[in-house]
Amino acid sequence: MDIENARATQARDIARLIMEAMNHECCQYFAGERHTLQDFEDLMTRLVERDDSQYSYRNTLVAVNERQKVIGICVAYDGRDLHRLRKAFVAGALEAFDRDFSDMDDETQEGEFYIDSLAVSEAFRHRSIATQLLKATVEKARKRGAEAVGLLVDQGNPKAEALYQRIGFIYQNDASWGGHPMRHLQIKL
């Protein structure tokens, strides 16, 4: 298994894993009642292919197996770029689903390298791939001169929170995103 910078040609696989990280209930919420999860996957694939999206392949590290199949992803970017990067999602959702998400809560801010999405394909879980992706992302942030790496974890997901704490993430405060109670964790660099 190798961890490397993603390529645009991996967009569909990356989009599917981002959807796993978001969970399908959340994805369906964004797509709305008149659209399917496939419609949402198509939008996410287009966003991953772009250079100017928070979900861009340029913001993504991938774990690939010996056959070069994407088996894990970590999407992360500088928090100060959130509003600029989010414009692609807002415009895409408006065009694809006629839904306006321009008033969405901010999940990060300037001064934080933000881990937006982390997921490993189900068949490859429990092999330390998520740990390796997290460590590679922290190192990427360090090389870019970031002050901290942060993320939100659902309060109902203590296993994920335990993983982040093993890496060195520390609880900062309670937060909310998409109507879910979350915990904001960070590693200071």
PDB file of C-alpha atoms in Angstrom:
ATOM      1  CA  MET A   1       0.000   0.000   0.000  1.00  0.00           C
ATOM      2  CA  ASP A   2       1.243   3.472  -0.909  1.00  0.00           C
ATOM      3  CA  ILE A   3       0.033   6.947  -0.008  1.00  0.00           C
ATOM      4  CA  GLU A   4       0.319   9.497  -2.774  1.00  0.00           C
ATOM      5  CA  ASN A   5      -1.178  12.680  -4.167  1.00  0.00           C
ATOM      6  CA  ALA A   6      -4.453  11.993  -5.927  1.00  0.00           C
ATOM      7  CA  ARG A   7      -4.968  12.302  -9.660  1.00  0.00           C
ATOM      8  CA  ALA A   8      -8.049  13.625 -11.469  1.00  0.00           C
ATOM      9  CA  THR A   9      -8.480  10.208 -13.105  1.00  0.00           C
ATOM     10  CA  GLN A  10      -9.267   8.789  -9.644  1.00  0.00           C
ATOM     11  CA  ALA A  11     -12.198  11.183  -9.162  1.00  0.00           C
ATOM     12  CA  ARG A  12     -15.030   8.613  -9.157  1.00  0.00           C
ATOM     13  CA  ASP A  13     -13.324   6.409  -6.537  1.00  0.00           C
ATOM     14  CA  ILE A  14     -12.479   9.445  -4.412  1.00  0.00           C
ATOM     15  CA  ALA A  15     -16.064  10.743  -4.657  1.00  0.00           C
ATOM     16  CA  ARG A  16     -17.453   7.411  -3.462  1.00  0.00           C
ATOM     17  CA  LEU A  17     -15.167   7.435  -0.433  1.00  0.00           C
ATOM     18  CA  ILE A  18     -16.002  11.059   0.375  1.00  0.00           C
ATOM     19  CA  MET A  19     -19.646   9.976   0.385  1.00  0.00           C
ATOM     20  CA  GLU A  20     -18.804   7.202   2.857  1.00  0.00           C
ATOM     21  CA  ALA A  21     -17.108   9.754   5.084  1.00  0.00           C
ATOM     22  CA  MET A  22     -20.159  12.037   4.873  1.00  0.00           C
ATOM     23  CA  ASN A  23     -22.564   9.065   5.270  1.00  0.00           C
ATOM     24  CA  HIS A  24     -25.306   8.414   2.776  1.00  0.00           C
ATOM     25  CA  GLU A  25     -28.032  10.032   4.862  1.00  0.00           C
ATOM     26  CA  CYS A  26     -26.139  13.323   4.724  1.00  0.00           C
ATOM     27  CA  CYS A  27     -25.513  12.907   0.985  1.00  0.00           C
ATOM     28  CA  GLN A  28     -29.217  12.321   0.365  1.00  0.00           C
ATOM     29  CA  TYR A  29     -30.013  15.453   2.385  1.00  0.00           C
ATOM     30  CA  PHE A  30     -27.797  17.519   0.061  1.00  0.00           C
ATOM     31  CA  ALA A  31     -29.283  15.901  -3.065  1.00  0.00           C
ATOM     32  CA  GLY A  32     -32.859  16.380  -1.860  1.00  0.00           C
ATOM     33  CA  GLU A  33     -35.895  14.145  -2.224  1.00  0.00           C
ATOM     34  CA  ARG A  34     -36.120  14.449  -6.019  1.00  0.00           C
ATOM     35  CA  HIS A  35     -32.570  13.177  -6.609  1.00  0.00           C
ATOM     36  CA  THR A  36     -30.663   9.975  -5.981  1.00  0.00           C
ATOM     37  CA  LEU A  37     -27.375   9.098  -4.345  1.00  0.00           C
ATOM     38  CA  GLN A  38     -26.105   8.442  -7.882  1.00  0.00           C
ATOM     39  CA  ASP A  39     -26.915  12.053  -8.750  1.00  0.00           C
ATOM     40  CA  PHE A  40     -24.944  13.178  -5.710  1.00  0.00           C
ATOM     41  CA  GLU A  41     -22.035  10.901  -6.632  1.00  0.00           C
ATOM     42  CA  ASP A  42     -21.996  12.440 -10.107  1.00  0.00           C
ATOM     43  CA  LEU A  43     -21.791  15.935  -8.596  1.00  0.00           C
ATOM     44  CA  MET A  44     -19.047  14.899  -6.188  1.00  0.00           C
ATOM     45  CA  THR A  45     -17.066  13.318  -9.033  1.00  0.00           C
ATOM     46  CA  ARG A  46     -17.215  16.594 -10.968  1.00  0.00           C
ATOM     47  CA  LEU A  47     -16.077  18.485  -7.842  1.00  0.00           C
ATOM     48  CA  VAL A  48     -13.143  16.113  -7.289  1.00  0.00           C
ATOM     49  CA  GLU A  49     -12.054  16.614 -10.912  1.00  0.00           C
ATOM     50  CA  ARG A  50     -11.889  20.405 -10.447  1.00  0.00           C
ATOM     51  CA  ASP A  51      -8.914  22.431  -9.257  1.00  0.00           C
ATOM     52  CA  ASP A  52     -11.002  24.949  -7.290  1.00  0.00           C
ATOM     53  CA  SER A  53     -13.182  22.751  -5.065  1.00  0.00           C
ATOM     54  CA  GLN A  54     -12.736  21.779  -1.437  1.00  0.00           C
ATOM     55  CA  TYR A  55     -13.083  18.179  -2.660  1.00  0.00           C
ATOM     56  CA  SER A  56     -10.516  18.605  -5.450  1.00  0.00           C
ATOM     57  CA  TYR A  57      -8.079  15.823  -6.172  1.00  0.00           C
ATOM     58  CA  ARG A  58      -5.435  18.497  -5.489  1.00  0.00           C
ATOM     59  CA  ASN A  59      -6.520  18.506  -1.820  1.00  0.00           C
ATOM     60  CA  THR A  60      -6.539  14.719  -1.560  1.00  0.00           C
ATOM     61  CA  LEU A  61      -4.086  12.054  -0.500  1.00  0.00           C
ATOM     62  CA  VAL A  62      -5.006   8.543  -1.601  1.00  0.00           C
ATOM     63  CA  ALA A  63      -3.988   5.146  -0.312  1.00  0.00           C
ATOM     64  CA  VAL A  64      -3.605   2.748  -3.233  1.00  0.00           C
ATOM     65  CA  ASN A  65      -3.073  -0.993  -3.164  1.00  0.00           C
ATOM     66  CA  GLU A  66      -0.610  -2.972  -5.281  1.00  0.00           C
ATOM     67  CA  ARG A  67      -3.058  -2.836  -8.219  1.00  0.00           C
ATOM     68  CA  GLN A  68      -3.214   0.975  -7.922  1.00  0.00           C
ATOM     69  CA  LYS A  69      -6.835   0.816  -6.741  1.00  0.00           C
ATOM     70  CA  VAL A  70      -7.861   3.669  -4.433  1.00  0.00           C
ATOM     71  CA  ILE A  71      -8.598   2.094  -1.053  1.00  0.00           C
ATOM     72  CA  GLY A  72      -8.539   5.190   1.164  1.00  0.00           C
ATOM     73  CA  ILE A  73      -8.681   8.978   0.978  1.00  0.00           C
ATOM     74  CA  CYS A  74      -7.940  12.017   3.085  1.00  0.00           C
ATOM     75  CA  VAL A  75      -9.181  15.367   1.793  1.00  0.00           C
ATOM     76  CA  ALA A  76      -7.622  18.365   3.558  1.00  0.00           C
ATOM     77  CA  TYR A  77      -7.000  22.046   2.830  1.00  0.00           C
ATOM     78  CA  ASP A  78      -6.053  25.341   4.436  1.00  0.00           C
ATOM     79  CA  GLY A  79      -9.031  26.620   6.423  1.00  0.00           C
ATOM     80  CA  ARG A  80      -8.528  30.168   5.179  1.00  0.00           C
ATOM     81  CA  ASP A  81      -9.523  28.880   1.709  1.00  0.00           C
ATOM     82  CA  LEU A  82     -12.844  27.356   2.800  1.00  0.00           C
ATOM     83  CA  HIS A  83     -15.151  30.045   1.400  1.00  0.00           C
ATOM     84  CA  ARG A  84     -13.320  30.200  -1.935  1.00  0.00           C
ATOM     85  CA  LEU A  85     -13.238  26.394  -2.262  1.00  0.00           C
ATOM     86  CA  ARG A  86     -16.845  25.928  -1.139  1.00  0.00           C
ATOM     87  CA  LYS A  87     -18.170  28.081  -4.000  1.00  0.00           C
ATOM     88  CA  ALA A  88     -17.854  25.114  -6.374  1.00  0.00           C
ATOM     89  CA  PHE A  89     -20.048  22.922  -4.137  1.00  0.00           C
ATOM     90  CA  VAL A  90     -22.645  25.666  -3.651  1.00  0.00           C
ATOM     91  CA  ALA A  91     -22.843  26.354  -7.405  1.00  0.00           C
ATOM     92  CA  GLY A  92     -22.869  22.625  -8.230  1.00  0.00           C
ATOM     93  CA  ALA A  93     -25.694  21.850  -5.791  1.00  0.00           C
ATOM     94  CA  LEU A  94     -27.714  24.785  -7.083  1.00  0.00           C
ATOM     95  CA  GLU A  95     -27.308  23.624 -10.680  1.00  0.00           C
ATOM     96  CA  ALA A  96     -27.767  19.882 -10.064  1.00  0.00           C
ATOM     97  CA  PHE A  97     -30.402  19.914  -7.324  1.00  0.00           C
ATOM     98  CA  ASP A  98     -31.830  23.464  -7.300  1.00  0.00           C
ATOM     99  CA  ARG A  99     -30.757  23.693  -3.657  1.00  0.00           C
ATOM    100  CA  ASP A 100     -28.922  26.695  -2.169  1.00  0.00           C
ATOM    101  CA  PHE A 101     -26.322  25.893   0.504  1.00  0.00           C
ATOM    102  CA  SER A 102     -24.624  29.285   0.519  1.00  0.00           C
ATOM    103  CA  ASP A 103     -25.494  29.779   4.208  1.00  0.00           C
ATOM    104  CA  MET A 104     -23.843  26.536   5.372  1.00  0.00           C
ATOM    105  CA  ASP A 105     -21.944  26.665   8.675  1.00  0.00           C
ATOM    106  CA  ASP A 106     -18.152  26.960   8.519  1.00  0.00           C
ATOM    107  CA  GLU A 107     -16.391  23.854   9.772  1.00  0.00           C
ATOM    108  CA  THR A 108     -12.925  25.430   9.864  1.00  0.00           C
ATOM    109  CA  GLN A 109     -11.170  28.777   9.857  1.00  0.00           C
ATOM    110  CA  GLU A 110      -7.920  30.517   9.051  1.00  0.00           C
ATOM    111  CA  GLY A 111      -4.946  29.082  10.925  1.00  0.00           C
ATOM    112  CA  GLU A 112      -6.098  25.485  10.617  1.00  0.00           C
ATOM    113  CA  PHE A 113      -5.242  22.876   7.997  1.00  0.00           C
ATOM    114  CA  TYR A 114      -8.606  21.148   7.911  1.00  0.00           C
ATOM    115  CA  ILE A 115      -9.256  17.445   7.380  1.00  0.00           C
ATOM    116  CA  ASP A 116     -12.559  17.508   5.548  1.00  0.00           C
ATOM    117  CA  SER A 117     -12.991  13.824   4.689  1.00  0.00           C
ATOM    118  CA  LEU A 118     -11.262  10.611   5.717  1.00  0.00           C
ATOM    119  CA  ALA A 119     -12.434   7.178   4.577  1.00  0.00           C
ATOM    120  CA  VAL A 120     -11.108   3.707   3.868  1.00  0.00           C
ATOM    121  CA  SER A 121     -12.921   1.160   1.693  1.00  0.00           C
ATOM    122  CA  GLU A 122     -14.759  -1.342   3.865  1.00  0.00           C
ATOM    123  CA  ALA A 123     -12.737  -4.323   2.587  1.00  0.00           C
ATOM    124  CA  PHE A 124      -9.486  -2.635   3.689  1.00  0.00           C
ATOM    125  CA  ARG A 125     -10.447  -1.352   7.148  1.00  0.00           C
ATOM    126  CA  HIS A 126      -8.605  -2.341  10.341  1.00  0.00           C
ATOM    127  CA  ARG A 127      -5.216  -2.317   8.598  1.00  0.00           C
ATOM    128  CA  SER A 128      -3.952   1.079   9.879  1.00  0.00           C
ATOM    129  CA  ILE A 129      -4.629   2.763   6.531  1.00  0.00           C
ATOM    130  CA  ALA A 130      -6.604   5.615   8.139  1.00  0.00           C
ATOM    131  CA  THR A 131      -3.760   6.114  10.619  1.00  0.00           C
ATOM    132  CA  GLN A 132      -1.222   6.320   7.812  1.00  0.00           C
ATOM    133  CA  LEU A 133      -3.400   8.762   5.853  1.00  0.00           C
ATOM    134  CA  LEU A 134      -3.792  10.962   8.940  1.00  0.00           C
ATOM    135  CA  LYS A 135      -0.063  10.965   9.657  1.00  0.00           C
ATOM    136  CA  ALA A 136       0.721  11.802   6.018  1.00  0.00           C
ATOM    137  CA  THR A 137      -1.783  14.667   6.130  1.00  0.00           C
ATOM    138  CA  VAL A 138      -0.288  16.056   9.339  1.00  0.00           C
ATOM    139  CA  GLU A 139       3.151  15.905   7.715  1.00  0.00           C
ATOM    140  CA  LYS A 140       1.801  17.657   4.597  1.00  0.00           C
ATOM    141  CA  ALA A 141       0.401  20.426   6.811  1.00  0.00           C
ATOM    142  CA  ARG A 142       3.700  20.719   8.681  1.00  0.00           C
ATOM    143  CA  LYS A 143       5.616  21.121   5.403  1.00  0.00           C
ATOM    144  CA  ARG A 144       3.195  23.861   4.353  1.00  0.00           C
ATOM    145  CA  GLY A 145       3.834  25.747   7.586  1.00  0.00           C
ATOM    146  CA  ALA A 146       0.378  25.259   9.086  1.00  0.00           C
ATOM    147  CA  GLU A 147      -0.141  26.183  12.741  1.00  0.00           C
ATOM    148  CA  ALA A 148      -2.554  23.322  13.431  1.00  0.00           C
ATOM    149  CA  VAL A 149      -4.436  20.450  11.825  1.00  0.00           C
ATOM    150  CA  GLY A 150      -8.089  20.187  12.754  1.00  0.00           C
ATOM    151  CA  LEU A 151     -11.173  18.125  12.093  1.00  0.00           C
ATOM    152  CA  LEU A 152     -14.721  17.584  13.258  1.00  0.00           C
ATOM    153  CA  VAL A 153     -15.833  14.207  14.522  1.00  0.00           C
ATOM    154  CA  ASP A 154     -19.437  13.236  15.126  1.00  0.00           C
ATOM    155  CA  GLN A 155     -20.114  12.970  18.860  1.00  0.00           C
ATOM    156  CA  GLY A 156     -21.793   9.643  18.130  1.00  0.00           C
ATOM    157  CA  ASN A 157     -18.585   8.142  16.707  1.00  0.00           C
ATOM    158  CA  PRO A 158     -16.287   7.403  19.669  1.00  0.00           C
ATOM    159  CA  LYS A 159     -14.211   4.875  17.684  1.00  0.00           C
ATOM    160  CA  ALA A 160     -13.193   7.565  15.191  1.00  0.00           C
ATOM    161  CA  GLU A 161     -12.452   9.995  18.017  1.00  0.00           C
ATOM    162  CA  ALA A 162     -10.248   7.392  19.708  1.00  0.00           C
ATOM    163  CA  LEU A 163      -8.298   6.953  16.457  1.00  0.00           C
ATOM    164  CA  TYR A 164      -7.738  10.710  16.175  1.00  0.00           C
ATOM    165  CA  GLN A 165      -6.627  10.933  19.800  1.00  0.00           C
ATOM    166  CA  ARG A 166      -4.098   8.114  19.271  1.00  0.00           C
ATOM    167  CA  ILE A 167      -2.559  10.218  16.497  1.00  0.00           C
ATOM    168  CA  GLY A 168      -2.354  13.210  18.856  1.00  0.00           C
ATOM    169  CA  PHE A 169      -5.521  15.192  18.190  1.00  0.00           C
ATOM    170  CA  ILE A 170      -6.829  17.003  21.277  1.00  0.00           C
ATOM    171  CA  TYR A 171     -10.386  18.107  22.003  1.00  0.00           C
ATOM    172  CA  GLN A 172     -10.870  21.856  21.482  1.00  0.00           C
ATOM    173  CA  ASN A 173     -14.606  22.477  21.756  1.00  0.00           C
ATOM    174  CA  ASP A 174     -18.068  21.249  20.855  1.00  0.00           C
ATOM    175  CA  ALA A 175     -19.347  22.203  17.427  1.00  0.00           C
ATOM    176  CA  SER A 176     -22.247  21.522  15.124  1.00  0.00           C
ATOM    177  CA  TRP A 177     -22.246  20.835  11.416  1.00  0.00           C
ATOM    178  CA  GLY A 178     -25.144  19.839   9.222  1.00  0.00           C
ATOM    179  CA  GLY A 179     -27.352  19.639  12.299  1.00  0.00           C
ATOM    180  CA  HIS A 180     -25.113  17.026  13.934  1.00  0.00           C
ATOM    181  CA  PRO A 181     -23.382  17.562  17.272  1.00  0.00           C
ATOM    182  CA  MET A 182     -19.651  17.376  16.635  1.00  0.00           C
ATOM    183  CA  ARG A 183     -16.389  17.658  18.519  1.00  0.00           C
ATOM    184  CA  HIS A 184     -13.603  19.859  17.164  1.00  0.00           C
ATOM    185  CA  LEU A 185     -10.174  18.218  17.556  1.00  0.00           C
ATOM    186  CA  GLN A 186      -6.751  19.645  16.698  1.00  0.00           C
ATOM    187  CA  ILE A 187      -3.060  18.929  16.642  1.00  0.00           C
ATOM    188  CA  LYS A 188      -0.906  22.017  17.155  1.00  0.00           C
ATOM    189  CA  LEU A 189       2.173  21.999  14.934  1.00  0.00           C
TER     190      LEU A 189
END
